[in-house]
Amino acid sequence: APTDTPTAAHAHGEAGIKNAVEAGITSVEHGTFMDREAAEMMAERGTYWVPTASALHGIVENGTEAGIPADAVAKAEDAAERFDDAWEHALDADVPIAMGTDAGTPFNYFGDIPAELSLMVEYGLSPADALEAATVNAADLLGLDDVGRVTEGYRPDLVVLDADPNADAGAWRDPEAVFLGGDRVV
């Protein structure tokens, strides 16, 4: 915080989350076992939560049939059950949320951002709030002031969709076009 440098803490447990918030960390990645007190601390200090729901879901959905060790699957299943509570606490406390996937964990790929947005909606965000988590909030978390919005003075990075992502989180699954800095790349 003193150097105005965005920082992230990889924290699953409530003690680690609380320690990170007290230390002035910008965001908590995962926060799987966030309790009500940790959520309230995060909301009060403006600490972002990057829940990475895809990381747990990839392990739980694919399981031992996909070659994941049984103990890792059991651990992920327990964590997934408790993750529901973390979402409830975060939403009740109005914790700021930014989208992230933890891509690279089993069955969790860099191109699966639409799946993460859909999971965020399943956990209680509106499609519009999930869109905000992936754009405006993510840019704010990283200290970027020229991306994340479609307005004058912002870099023209755009995803063109057939449906309104404010109403349908699944709209992200099949973009018509992608523009980076105003140039079409897809």
Coordinates of N, CA, C and O in Angstrom, one line a residue:
A1 N 0.8 -1.2 0.0 CA 0.0 0.0 0.0 C 0.9 1.3 0.0 O 0.5 2.2 -0.7
P2 N 1.9 1.4 0.8 CA 2.7 2.6 0.8 C 3.3 3.0 -0.6 O 3.5 4.2 -0.9
T3 N 3.6 2.0 -1.4 CA 4.1 2.3 -2.7 C 3.1 2.3 -3.8 O 3.4 2.4 -5.0
D4 N 1.8 2.2 -3.4 CA 0.7 2.1 -4.4 C 0.9 1.0 -5.4 O 0.5 1.2 -6.6
T5 N 1.4 -0.1 -5.0 CA 1.6 -1.2 -5.9 C 0.5 -2.3 -5.6 O 0.4 -2.7 -4.5
P6 N -0.2 -2.7 -6.6 CA -1.2 -3.7 -6.4 C -0.6 -5.0 -5.9 O 0.5 -5.4 -6.4
T7 N -1.1 -5.6 -4.9 CA -0.6 -6.9 -4.3 C -1.7 -7.9 -4.2 O -2.9 -7.5 -4.0
A8 N -1.4 -9.1 -4.2 CA -2.4 -10.2 -4.1 C -1.9 -11.2 -3.1 O -0.7 -11.5 -3.0
A9 N -2.8 -11.8 -2.3 CA -2.5 -12.8 -1.4 C -3.2 -14.1 -1.8 O -4.4 -14.1 -2.0
H10 N -2.5 -15.2 -1.9 CA -3.1 -16.5 -2.1 C -3.5 -17.0 -0.7 O -2.7 -17.4 0.1
A11 N -4.8 -16.9 -0.4 CA -5.3 -17.2 0.9 C -6.6 -18.0 0.8 O -7.5 -17.5 0.2
H12 N -6.6 -19.2 1.4 CA -7.9 -19.9 1.5 C -8.6 -19.8 2.8 O -9.8 -19.6 2.9
G13 N -7.8 -19.9 3.9 CA -8.3 -19.9 5.2 C -8.6 -18.5 5.8 O -8.0 -17.5 5.4
E14 N -9.5 -18.4 6.8 CA -9.9 -17.2 7.3 C -8.8 -16.4 8.0 O -8.7 -15.2 7.9
A15 N -7.9 -17.1 8.7 CA -6.7 -16.4 9.4 C -5.8 -15.8 8.3 O -5.4 -14.6 8.5
G16 N -5.5 -16.5 7.2 CA -4.7 -15.9 6.2 C -5.4 -14.7 5.5 O -4.7 -13.7 5.2
I17 N -6.7 -14.8 5.3 CA -7.4 -13.7 4.7 C -7.3 -12.5 5.6 O -7.0 -11.4 5.1
K18 N -7.6 -12.7 6.9 CA -7.6 -11.5 7.8 C -6.2 -10.9 7.9 O -6.0 -9.7 7.9
N19 N -5.2 -11.8 7.9 CA -3.8 -11.3 8.0 C -3.5 -10.4 6.8 O -2.8 -9.4 6.8
A20 N -3.9 -10.9 5.6 CA -3.6 -10.2 4.3 C -4.3 -8.9 4.3 O -3.7 -7.9 3.9
V21 N -5.6 -8.8 4.8 CA -6.3 -7.6 4.8 C -5.6 -6.6 5.8 O -5.4 -5.4 5.4
E22 N -5.3 -7.1 6.9 CA -4.6 -6.2 7.9 C -3.3 -5.7 7.4 O -2.8 -4.6 7.7
A23 N -2.6 -6.4 6.5 CA -1.3 -6.0 6.0 C -1.5 -5.1 4.8 O -0.5 -4.5 4.3
G24 N -2.7 -4.8 4.4 CA -3.0 -3.9 3.3 C -2.9 -4.5 1.9 O -2.7 -3.7 0.9
I25 N -3.0 -5.8 1.8 CA -3.0 -6.4 0.5 C -4.2 -5.9 -0.4 O -5.3 -5.6 0.1
T26 N -4.0 -5.8 -1.7 CA -5.0 -5.3 -2.6 C -6.1 -6.3 -2.8 O -7.3 -5.9 -2.9
S27 N -5.7 -7.6 -3.0 CA -6.7 -8.6 -3.2 C -6.4 -9.9 -2.6 O -5.2 -10.2 -2.4
V28 N -7.4 -10.7 -2.3 CA -7.3 -12.0 -1.8 C -7.7 -13.0 -2.9 O -8.9 -12.9 -3.4
E29 N -6.8 -13.9 -3.4 CA -7.2 -14.9 -4.4 C -7.7 -16.1 -3.7 O -7.0 -16.6 -2.7
H30 N -8.8 -16.6 -4.1 CA -9.4 -17.8 -3.6 C -10.4 -17.5 -2.4 O -11.6 -17.5 -2.6
G31 N -9.9 -17.2 -1.2 CA -10.7 -16.9 -0.1 C -11.8 -18.0 0.2 O -12.9 -17.7 0.7
T32 N -11.4 -19.2 -0.1 CA -12.3 -20.4 0.0 C -13.1 -20.5 1.3 O -14.3 -20.8 1.3
F33 N -12.4 -20.3 2.4 CA -13.1 -20.5 3.7 C -13.3 -19.1 4.4 O -13.3 -19.1 5.6
M34 N -13.6 -18.1 3.6 CA -13.9 -16.8 4.2 C -15.0 -16.8 5.2 O -16.1 -17.4 4.8
D35 N -14.8 -16.3 6.4 CA -16.0 -16.2 7.3 C -16.5 -14.8 7.3 O -16.0 -13.9 6.5
R36 N -17.6 -14.6 8.0 CA -18.3 -13.3 8.0 C -17.3 -12.1 8.4 O -17.3 -11.1 7.8
E37 N -16.5 -12.4 9.5 CA -15.6 -11.3 9.9 C -14.6 -10.9 8.9 O -14.3 -9.8 8.6
A38 N -14.0 -11.9 8.2 CA -13.1 -11.7 7.1 C -13.7 -10.9 6.0 O -13.1 -9.9 5.5
A39 N -15.0 -11.2 5.6 CA -15.7 -10.5 4.6 C -15.9 -9.1 5.0 O -15.8 -8.2 4.2
E40 N -16.3 -8.9 6.2 CA -16.6 -7.5 6.7 C -15.3 -6.7 6.7 O -15.3 -5.5 6.3
M41 N -14.2 -7.3 7.1 CA -12.9 -6.6 7.0 C -12.5 -6.2 5.6 O -12.1 -5.1 5.3
M42 N -12.7 -7.1 4.7 CA -12.4 -6.9 3.3 C -13.3 -5.7 2.7 O -12.8 -4.8 2.0
A43 N -14.6 -5.8 3.0 CA -15.5 -4.7 2.5 C -15.1 -3.4 3.1 O -15.1 -2.4 2.4
E44 N -14.8 -3.4 4.4 CA -14.4 -2.1 5.1 C -13.2 -1.5 4.5 O -13.1 -0.3 4.3
R45 N -12.2 -2.3 4.1 CA -10.9 -1.8 3.6 C -10.9 -1.7 2.1 O -9.9 -1.3 1.5
G46 N -11.9 -2.2 1.4 CA -11.9 -2.2 0.0 C -11.0 -3.2 -0.6 O -10.6 -3.1 -1.8
T47 N -10.7 -4.3 0.1 CA -9.9 -5.4 -0.4 C -10.7 -6.2 -1.4 O -11.8 -6.7 -1.0
Y48 N -10.2 -6.4 -2.6 CA -10.9 -7.2 -3.6 C -10.8 -8.7 -3.3 O -9.8 -9.1 -2.7
W49 N -11.9 -9.4 -3.7 CA -11.9 -10.8 -3.6 C -11.9 -11.3 -5.0 O -12.7 -10.9 -5.9
V50 N -10.9 -12.2 -5.4 CA -10.9 -12.9 -6.7 C -11.1 -14.4 -6.4 O -10.2 -15.1 -6.0
P51 N -12.4 -14.8 -6.5 CA -12.8 -16.1 -6.0 C -12.3 -17.3 -6.7 O -12.3 -18.4 -6.2
T52 N -12.0 -17.2 -8.0 CA -11.5 -18.3 -8.8 C -12.3 -19.6 -8.6 O -11.8 -20.7 -8.4
A53 N -13.6 -19.5 -8.9 CA -14.5 -20.7 -8.7 C -14.2 -21.8 -9.6 O -14.4 -23.0 -9.3
S54 N -13.6 -21.5 -10.8 CA -13.3 -22.6 -11.8 C -12.3 -23.6 -11.3 O -12.3 -24.7 -11.6
A55 N -11.4 -23.1 -10.4 CA -10.3 -24.0 -9.9 C -10.9 -25.2 -9.1 O -10.5 -26.4 -9.4
L56 N -11.9 -25.0 -8.2 CA -12.5 -26.0 -7.5 C -13.4 -26.9 -8.4 O -13.4 -28.1 -8.3
H57 N -14.1 -26.2 -9.2 CA -15.1 -26.9 -10.1 C -14.4 -27.9 -11.1 O -14.9 -29.0 -11.3
G58 N -13.3 -27.5 -11.6 CA -12.6 -28.4 -12.5 C -12.2 -29.7 -11.9 O -12.3 -30.8 -12.5
I59 N -11.7 -29.6 -10.6 CA -11.3 -30.8 -9.9 C -12.5 -31.7 -9.5 O -12.6 -32.9 -9.8
V60 N -13.5 -31.0 -9.0 CA -14.7 -31.8 -8.5 C -15.5 -32.4 -9.7 O -15.9 -33.6 -9.6
E61 N -15.7 -31.7 -10.8 CA -16.4 -32.2 -11.9 C -15.7 -33.3 -12.6 O -16.4 -34.2 -13.2
N62 N -14.4 -33.3 -12.7 CA -13.7 -34.3 -13.4 C -13.2 -35.5 -12.6 O -13.1 -36.6 -13.0
G63 N -12.9 -35.3 -11.3 CA -12.7 -36.3 -10.3 C -11.6 -37.3 -10.7 O -10.7 -37.1 -11.5
T64 N -11.7 -38.4 -9.9 CA -10.6 -39.5 -10.1 C -10.7 -40.1 -11.5 O -9.7 -40.6 -11.9
E65 N -11.8 -40.1 -12.1 CA -11.9 -40.7 -13.5 C -11.0 -40.0 -14.5 O -10.6 -40.5 -15.5
A66 N -10.6 -38.7 -14.1 CA -9.7 -38.0 -15.0 C -8.2 -38.1 -14.5 O -7.4 -37.4 -15.0
G67 N -8.0 -38.9 -13.5 CA -6.6 -39.1 -13.0 C -6.2 -38.2 -11.9 O -5.1 -38.2 -11.5
I68 N -7.2 -37.5 -11.3 CA -6.8 -36.7 -10.2 C -6.8 -37.6 -8.9 O -7.8 -38.4 -8.7
P69 N -5.8 -37.5 -8.1 CA -5.8 -38.3 -6.9 C -7.0 -38.2 -6.0 O -7.6 -37.1 -5.9
A70 N -7.5 -39.3 -5.5 CA -8.7 -39.3 -4.6 C -8.7 -38.3 -3.5 O -9.7 -37.7 -3.2
D71 N -7.5 -38.2 -2.8 CA -7.4 -37.3 -1.7 C -7.6 -35.8 -2.2 O -8.2 -35.0 -1.5
A72 N -7.1 -35.5 -3.4 CA -7.2 -34.1 -3.9 C -8.7 -33.9 -4.3 O -9.2 -32.8 -4.0
V73 N -9.4 -34.9 -4.8 CA -10.8 -34.7 -5.1 C -11.6 -34.5 -3.8 O -12.5 -33.7 -3.8
A74 N -11.4 -35.4 -2.8 CA -12.1 -35.2 -1.6 C -11.9 -33.9 -0.9 O -12.8 -33.2 -0.4
K75 N -10.6 -33.4 -1.0 CA -10.3 -32.0 -0.4 C -11.1 -31.0 -1.2 O -11.6 -30.0 -0.6
A76 N -11.1 -31.1 -2.5 CA -11.8 -30.1 -3.4 C -13.3 -30.2 -3.1 O -14.0 -29.1 -3.1
E77 N -13.9 -31.3 -2.9 CA -15.3 -31.5 -2.7 C -15.7 -30.8 -1.4 O -16.7 -30.1 -1.3
D78 N -14.9 -31.0 -0.3 CA -15.1 -30.3 1.0 C -15.0 -28.8 0.8 O -15.8 -28.1 1.3
A79 N -14.0 -28.4 0.1 CA -13.8 -26.9 -0.1 C -14.9 -26.3 -0.9 O -15.4 -25.2 -0.6
A80 N -15.4 -27.1 -1.9 CA -16.5 -26.5 -2.7 C -17.8 -26.3 -1.9 O -18.5 -25.4 -2.1
E81 N -18.0 -27.2 -0.9 CA -19.2 -27.1 -0.1 C -19.1 -25.9 0.8 O -20.0 -25.1 1.0
R82 N -17.9 -25.6 1.3 CA -17.6 -24.5 2.2 C -17.5 -23.2 1.4 O -17.7 -22.1 2.0
F83 N -17.2 -23.3 0.2 CA -17.1 -22.1 -0.7 C -18.5 -21.4 -0.8 O -18.5 -20.1 -1.0
D84 N -19.6 -22.1 -0.8 CA -20.9 -21.5 -0.8 C -21.0 -20.5 0.3 O -21.6 -19.4 0.1
D85 N -20.5 -20.8 1.5 CA -20.6 -19.9 2.7 C -19.7 -18.6 2.4 O -20.1 -17.5 2.8
A86 N -18.6 -18.8 1.8 CA -17.7 -17.7 1.5 C -18.5 -16.7 0.6 O -18.4 -15.5 0.8
W87 N -19.1 -17.2 -0.4 CA -19.9 -16.3 -1.3 C -21.0 -15.6 -0.5 O -21.2 -14.4 -0.7
E88 N -21.7 -16.3 0.3 CA -22.8 -15.7 1.1 C -22.2 -14.6 2.0 O -22.8 -13.5 2.0
H89 N -21.1 -14.8 2.6 CA -20.5 -13.8 3.5 C -20.0 -12.6 2.6 O -20.3 -11.4 3.0
A90 N -19.4 -12.9 1.5 CA -18.9 -11.8 0.6 C -20.0 -10.9 0.1 O -19.9 -9.7 0.1
L91 N -21.1 -11.6 -0.4 CA -22.2 -10.8 -0.9 C -22.9 -10.0 0.1 O -23.3 -8.9 -0.1
D92 N -23.1 -10.6 1.3 CA -23.8 -9.9 2.4 C -23.0 -8.7 2.8 O -23.6 -7.7 3.2
A93 N -21.7 -8.8 2.8 CA -20.8 -7.7 3.3 C -20.5 -6.7 2.2 O -20.0 -5.6 2.4
D94 N -20.9 -7.0 0.9 CA -20.6 -6.2 -0.2 C -19.1 -6.0 -0.5 O -18.6 -4.9 -0.7
V95 N -18.4 -7.2 -0.4 CA -17.0 -7.2 -0.7 C -16.8 -6.9 -2.2 O -17.5 -7.5 -3.1
P96 N -15.9 -6.1 -2.6 CA -15.6 -5.8 -4.0 C -15.0 -7.1 -4.7 O -14.2 -7.8 -4.1
I97 N -15.5 -7.5 -5.8 CA -15.1 -8.7 -6.5 C -14.6 -8.5 -7.9 O -15.1 -7.7 -8.6
A98 N -13.4 -9.1 -8.1 CA -12.8 -9.1 -9.5 C -12.8 -10.5 -10.0 O -12.6 -11.4 -9.2
M99 N -12.9 -10.7 -11.3 CA -12.9 -12.0 -11.9 C -11.5 -12.5 -12.1 O -10.6 -11.7 -12.5
G100 N -11.2 -13.8 -11.8 CA -10.0 -14.5 -12.1 C -10.3 -15.9 -12.1 O -11.3 -16.4 -11.5
T101 N -9.5 -16.7 -12.8 CA -9.8 -18.2 -12.9 C -8.9 -19.1 -12.2 O -9.2 -20.3 -12.0
D102 N -7.7 -18.7 -11.9 CA -6.6 -19.6 -11.4 C -6.3 -20.6 -12.5 O -6.0 -21.8 -12.3
A103 N -6.3 -20.1 -13.8 CA -6.0 -21.0 -14.9 C -4.7 -21.7 -14.7 O -3.8 -21.2 -14.2
G104 N -4.7 -23.0 -15.1 CA -3.5 -23.8 -15.0 C -3.8 -24.9 -14.0 O -3.1 -25.9 -14.0
T105 N -4.8 -24.8 -13.1 CA -5.2 -25.9 -12.2 C -5.9 -26.9 -13.1 O -6.3 -26.6 -14.3
P106 N -6.1 -28.1 -12.6 CA -6.7 -29.2 -13.5 C -8.0 -28.8 -14.1 O -8.9 -28.3 -13.4
F107 N -8.1 -28.9 -15.4 CA -9.3 -28.7 -16.2 C -9.8 -27.2 -16.1 O -11.0 -27.0 -16.1
N108 N -8.8 -26.3 -16.0 CA -9.1 -24.9 -15.9 C -8.2 -24.2 -16.8 O -7.0 -24.0 -16.5
Y109 N -8.7 -23.8 -18.0 CA -7.8 -23.2 -19.0 C -8.0 -21.7 -19.2 O -9.0 -21.1 -18.8
F110 N -7.0 -21.1 -19.7 CA -7.0 -19.7 -19.9 C -8.1 -19.1 -20.7 O -8.6 -18.0 -20.5
G111 N -8.6 -19.9 -21.6 CA -9.8 -19.5 -22.5 C -11.1 -19.7 -21.8 O -12.2 -19.4 -22.5
D112 N -11.2 -20.1 -20.6 CA -12.4 -20.4 -19.9 C -13.0 -19.3 -19.1 O -13.8 -19.6 -18.2
I113 N -12.7 -18.1 -19.4 CA -13.3 -17.0 -18.7 C -14.8 -17.0 -18.7 O -15.5 -16.8 -17.7
P114 N -15.5 -17.4 -19.8 CA -17.0 -17.4 -19.8 C -17.5 -18.4 -18.7 O -18.5 -18.1 -18.1
A115 N -16.8 -19.5 -18.5 CA -17.3 -20.5 -17.5 C -17.2 -19.8 -16.1 O -18.0 -20.0 -15.3
E116 N -16.1 -19.1 -15.9 CA -15.9 -18.4 -14.6 C -17.1 -17.4 -14.4 O -17.6 -17.3 -13.3
L117 N -17.4 -16.7 -15.4 CA -18.5 -15.7 -15.2 C -19.8 -16.4 -14.9 O -20.6 -15.9 -14.1
S118 N -20.1 -17.5 -15.6 CA -21.3 -18.2 -15.3 C -21.3 -18.8 -13.9 O -22.4 -18.8 -13.2
L119 N -20.2 -19.3 -13.4 CA -20.1 -19.7 -12.0 C -20.4 -18.6 -11.1 O -21.0 -18.8 -10.1
M120 N -19.8 -17.4 -11.4 CA -20.1 -16.3 -10.5 C -21.5 -15.9 -10.4 O -22.0 -15.6 -9.3
V121 N -22.3 -16.1 -11.5 CA -23.7 -15.9 -11.5 C -24.4 -17.0 -10.7 O -25.3 -16.7 -9.9
E122 N -24.0 -18.2 -10.8 CA -24.5 -19.3 -10.0 C -24.4 -19.1 -8.5 O -25.2 -19.4 -7.8
Y123 N -23.3 -18.4 -8.2 CA -23.0 -18.2 -6.8 C -23.7 -16.9 -6.2 O -23.7 -16.6 -5.1
G124 N -24.4 -16.2 -7.1 CA -25.2 -15.1 -6.6 C -25.0 -13.7 -7.2 O -25.8 -12.8 -6.9
L125 N -24.0 -13.6 -8.1 CA -23.9 -12.3 -8.7 C -24.9 -12.2 -9.9 O -25.2 -13.2 -10.5
S126 N -25.3 -11.0 -10.2 CA -26.1 -10.8 -11.4 C -25.2 -10.9 -12.6 O -24.0 -10.7 -12.4
P127 N -25.7 -11.2 -13.8 CA -24.8 -11.1 -14.9 C -24.1 -9.8 -15.1 O -23.0 -9.7 -15.5
A128 N -24.8 -8.7 -14.8 CA -24.2 -7.4 -14.9 C -23.1 -7.2 -13.9 O -22.0 -6.6 -14.2
D129 N -23.3 -7.8 -12.7 CA -22.2 -7.7 -11.7 C -21.0 -8.6 -12.1 O -19.8 -8.2 -11.8
A130 N -21.3 -9.7 -12.7 CA -20.2 -10.6 -13.2 C -19.4 -9.8 -14.3 O -18.2 -9.9 -14.3
L131 N -20.1 -9.2 -15.2 CA -19.5 -8.4 -16.2 C -18.6 -7.3 -15.6 O -17.5 -7.1 -16.0
E132 N -19.1 -6.6 -14.6 CA -18.4 -5.6 -13.9 C -17.1 -6.1 -13.2 O -16.0 -5.5 -13.2
A133 N -17.2 -7.3 -12.6 CA -16.1 -8.0 -12.0 C -15.0 -8.2 -13.0 O -13.8 -8.1 -12.7
A134 N -15.3 -8.6 -14.2 CA -14.4 -8.9 -15.3 C -13.8 -7.7 -16.0 O -12.8 -7.8 -16.6
T135 N -14.4 -6.6 -15.8 CA -14.0 -5.4 -16.6 C -13.6 -4.2 -15.7 O -12.4 -4.1 -15.4
V136 N -14.6 -3.5 -15.2 CA -14.3 -2.3 -14.4 C -13.5 -2.7 -13.1 O -12.5 -2.0 -12.8
N137 N -14.0 -3.7 -12.4 CA -13.4 -4.1 -11.1 C -12.0 -4.6 -11.4 O -11.1 -4.3 -10.6
A138 N -11.8 -5.5 -12.4 CA -10.5 -6.0 -12.7 C -9.5 -4.9 -13.0 O -8.3 -4.9 -12.5
A139 N -9.9 -3.9 -13.8 CA -9.0 -2.8 -14.1 C -8.7 -2.0 -12.9 O -7.5 -1.6 -12.7
D140 N -9.7 -1.7 -12.1 CA -9.5 -1.0 -10.8 C -8.5 -1.7 -9.9 O -7.5 -1.1 -9.4
L141 N -8.7 -3.0 -9.8 CA -7.8 -3.8 -8.9 C -6.4 -3.7 -9.4 O -5.4 -3.6 -8.6
L142 N -6.1 -3.7 -10.7 CA -4.8 -3.6 -11.2 C -4.2 -2.2 -11.3 O -3.1 -2.0 -11.8
G143 N -5.1 -1.2 -11.0 CA -4.6 0.2 -11.0 C -4.6 0.7 -12.4 O -3.8 1.6 -12.7
L144 N -5.4 0.1 -13.3 CA -5.4 0.6 -14.7 C -6.5 1.6 -14.9 O -7.7 1.3 -14.6
D145 N -6.2 2.7 -15.4 CA -7.2 3.7 -15.6 C -7.6 4.0 -17.0 O -8.4 5.0 -17.3
D146 N -7.2 3.2 -17.9 CA -7.6 3.4 -19.3 C -8.2 2.2 -20.0 O -8.3 2.1 -21.2
V147 N -8.6 1.2 -19.2 CA -9.3 0.0 -19.7 C -10.5 -0.3 -18.8 O -10.6 0.2 -17.7
G148 N -11.3 -1.2 -19.3 CA -12.4 -1.7 -18.4 C -13.7 -1.1 -18.7 O -14.8 -1.5 -18.2
R149 N -13.8 0.0 -19.5 CA -15.0 0.7 -19.9 C -15.0 1.0 -21.4 O -14.0 1.1 -22.0
V150 N -16.2 1.1 -21.9 CA -16.4 1.6 -23.3 C -16.8 3.0 -23.2 O -18.0 3.3 -23.0
T151 N -15.8 3.9 -23.2 CA -16.1 5.3 -23.2 C -14.9 6.1 -23.7 O -13.8 5.6 -23.8
E152 N -15.1 7.4 -24.0 CA -14.0 8.2 -24.5 C -12.8 8.2 -23.5 O -13.0 8.3 -22.3
G153 N -11.6 8.1 -24.1 CA -10.4 8.2 -23.2 C -9.9 6.8 -22.8 O -8.9 6.7 -22.2
Y154 N -10.7 5.8 -23.0 CA -10.3 4.5 -22.7 C -9.8 3.7 -23.9 O -10.3 4.0 -25.0
R155 N -8.9 2.8 -23.7 CA -8.4 2.0 -24.8 C -9.5 1.1 -25.4 O -10.2 0.5 -24.7
P156 N -9.6 1.1 -26.7 CA -10.7 0.4 -27.3 C -10.4 -1.1 -27.4 O -10.2 -1.7 -28.5
D157 N -10.5 -1.8 -26.2 CA -10.4 -3.3 -26.2 C -11.9 -3.7 -26.0 O -12.6 -3.4 -25.0
L158 N -12.4 -4.4 -27.0 CA -13.8 -4.8 -27.1 C -14.0 -6.2 -27.4 O -13.3 -6.8 -28.2
V159 N -15.1 -6.8 -26.8 CA -15.6 -8.1 -27.2 C -17.0 -7.9 -27.7 O -17.8 -7.4 -27.0
V160 N -17.2 -8.3 -29.0 CA -18.5 -8.1 -29.6 C -19.3 -9.4 -29.4 O -18.8 -10.5 -29.9
L161 N -20.5 -9.3 -28.9 CA -21.3 -10.5 -28.5 C -22.7 -10.4 -29.2 O -23.2 -9.3 -29.5
D162 N -23.3 -11.6 -29.4 CA -24.7 -11.6 -30.0 C -25.7 -11.3 -28.9 O -26.8 -10.9 -29.3
A163 N -25.4 -11.5 -27.7 CA -26.4 -11.2 -26.6 C -25.9 -10.2 -25.6 O -24.7 -9.9 -25.6
D164 N -26.7 -9.7 -24.7 CA -26.4 -8.7 -23.7 C -25.8 -9.4 -22.5 O -26.5 -10.1 -21.8
P165 N -24.5 -9.3 -22.2 CA -23.9 -9.9 -21.1 C -24.4 -9.4 -19.7 O -24.1 -10.0 -18.7
N166 N -25.1 -8.2 -19.8 CA -25.7 -7.7 -18.6 C -26.9 -8.5 -18.1 O -27.3 -8.5 -17.0
A167 N -27.4 -9.2 -19.1 CA -28.6 -10.1 -18.8 C -28.3 -11.6 -18.9 O -29.0 -12.4 -18.3
D168 N -27.2 -11.9 -19.6 CA -26.9 -13.3 -19.8 C -25.4 -13.6 -19.7 O -24.7 -13.2 -20.7
A169 N -25.0 -14.2 -18.6 CA -23.5 -14.4 -18.5 C -23.0 -15.4 -19.5 O -21.8 -15.4 -19.8
G170 N -23.9 -16.2 -20.1 CA -23.5 -17.1 -21.2 C -23.2 -16.5 -22.5 O -22.6 -17.1 -23.4
A171 N -23.5 -15.2 -22.6 CA -23.2 -14.4 -23.8 C -21.7 -14.4 -24.2 O -21.4 -14.3 -25.4
W172 N -20.9 -14.6 -23.2 CA -19.4 -14.5 -23.4 C -18.9 -15.8 -24.2 O -17.8 -15.7 -24.7
R173 N -19.7 -16.8 -24.2 CA -19.1 -18.1 -24.7 C -18.8 -18.1 -26.2 O -17.9 -18.9 -26.6
D174 N -19.4 -17.3 -27.0 CA -19.1 -17.3 -28.4 C -19.1 -15.9 -29.0 O -20.0 -15.4 -29.6
P175 N -17.9 -15.2 -28.8 CA -17.8 -13.8 -29.3 C -17.8 -13.7 -30.8 O -17.3 -14.6 -31.5
E176 N -18.5 -12.7 -31.3 CA -18.5 -12.4 -32.8 C -17.1 -11.9 -33.2 O -16.6 -12.1 -34.3
A177 N -16.5 -11.0 -32.4 CA -15.3 -10.4 -32.7 C -14.6 -9.9 -31.4 O -15.2 -9.7 -30.4
V178 N -13.3 -9.8 -31.5 CA -12.5 -9.3 -30.4 C -11.5 -8.2 -30.9 O -10.9 -8.4 -31.9
F179 N -11.5 -7.0 -30.3 CA -10.7 -5.9 -30.7 C -9.7 -5.6 -29.5 O -10.1 -5.5 -28.4
L180 N -8.5 -5.4 -29.9 CA -7.4 -5.1 -28.9 C -6.8 -3.7 -29.4 O -6.3 -3.7 -30.5
G181 N -7.0 -2.7 -28.6 CA -6.5 -1.4 -29.0 C -7.1 -0.9 -30.3 O -6.5 -0.1 -31.0
G182 N -8.3 -1.3 -30.5 CA -9.0 -0.9 -31.7 C -8.8 -1.7 -33.0 O -9.5 -1.6 -34.0
D183 N -7.9 -2.7 -32.9 CA -7.6 -3.6 -34.0 C -8.3 -4.9 -33.8 O -8.2 -5.5 -32.7
R184 N -9.0 -5.4 -34.8 CA -9.6 -6.7 -34.7 C -8.6 -7.8 -34.6 O -7.7 -7.9 -35.5
V185 N -8.7 -8.7 -33.6 CA -7.7 -9.8 -33.5 C -8.4 -11.1 -33.7 O -7.7 -12.2 -33.9
V186 N -9.7 -11.2 -33.6 CA -10.5 -12.4 -33.8 C -11.8 -12.0 -34.5 O -12.4 -11.1 -34.2

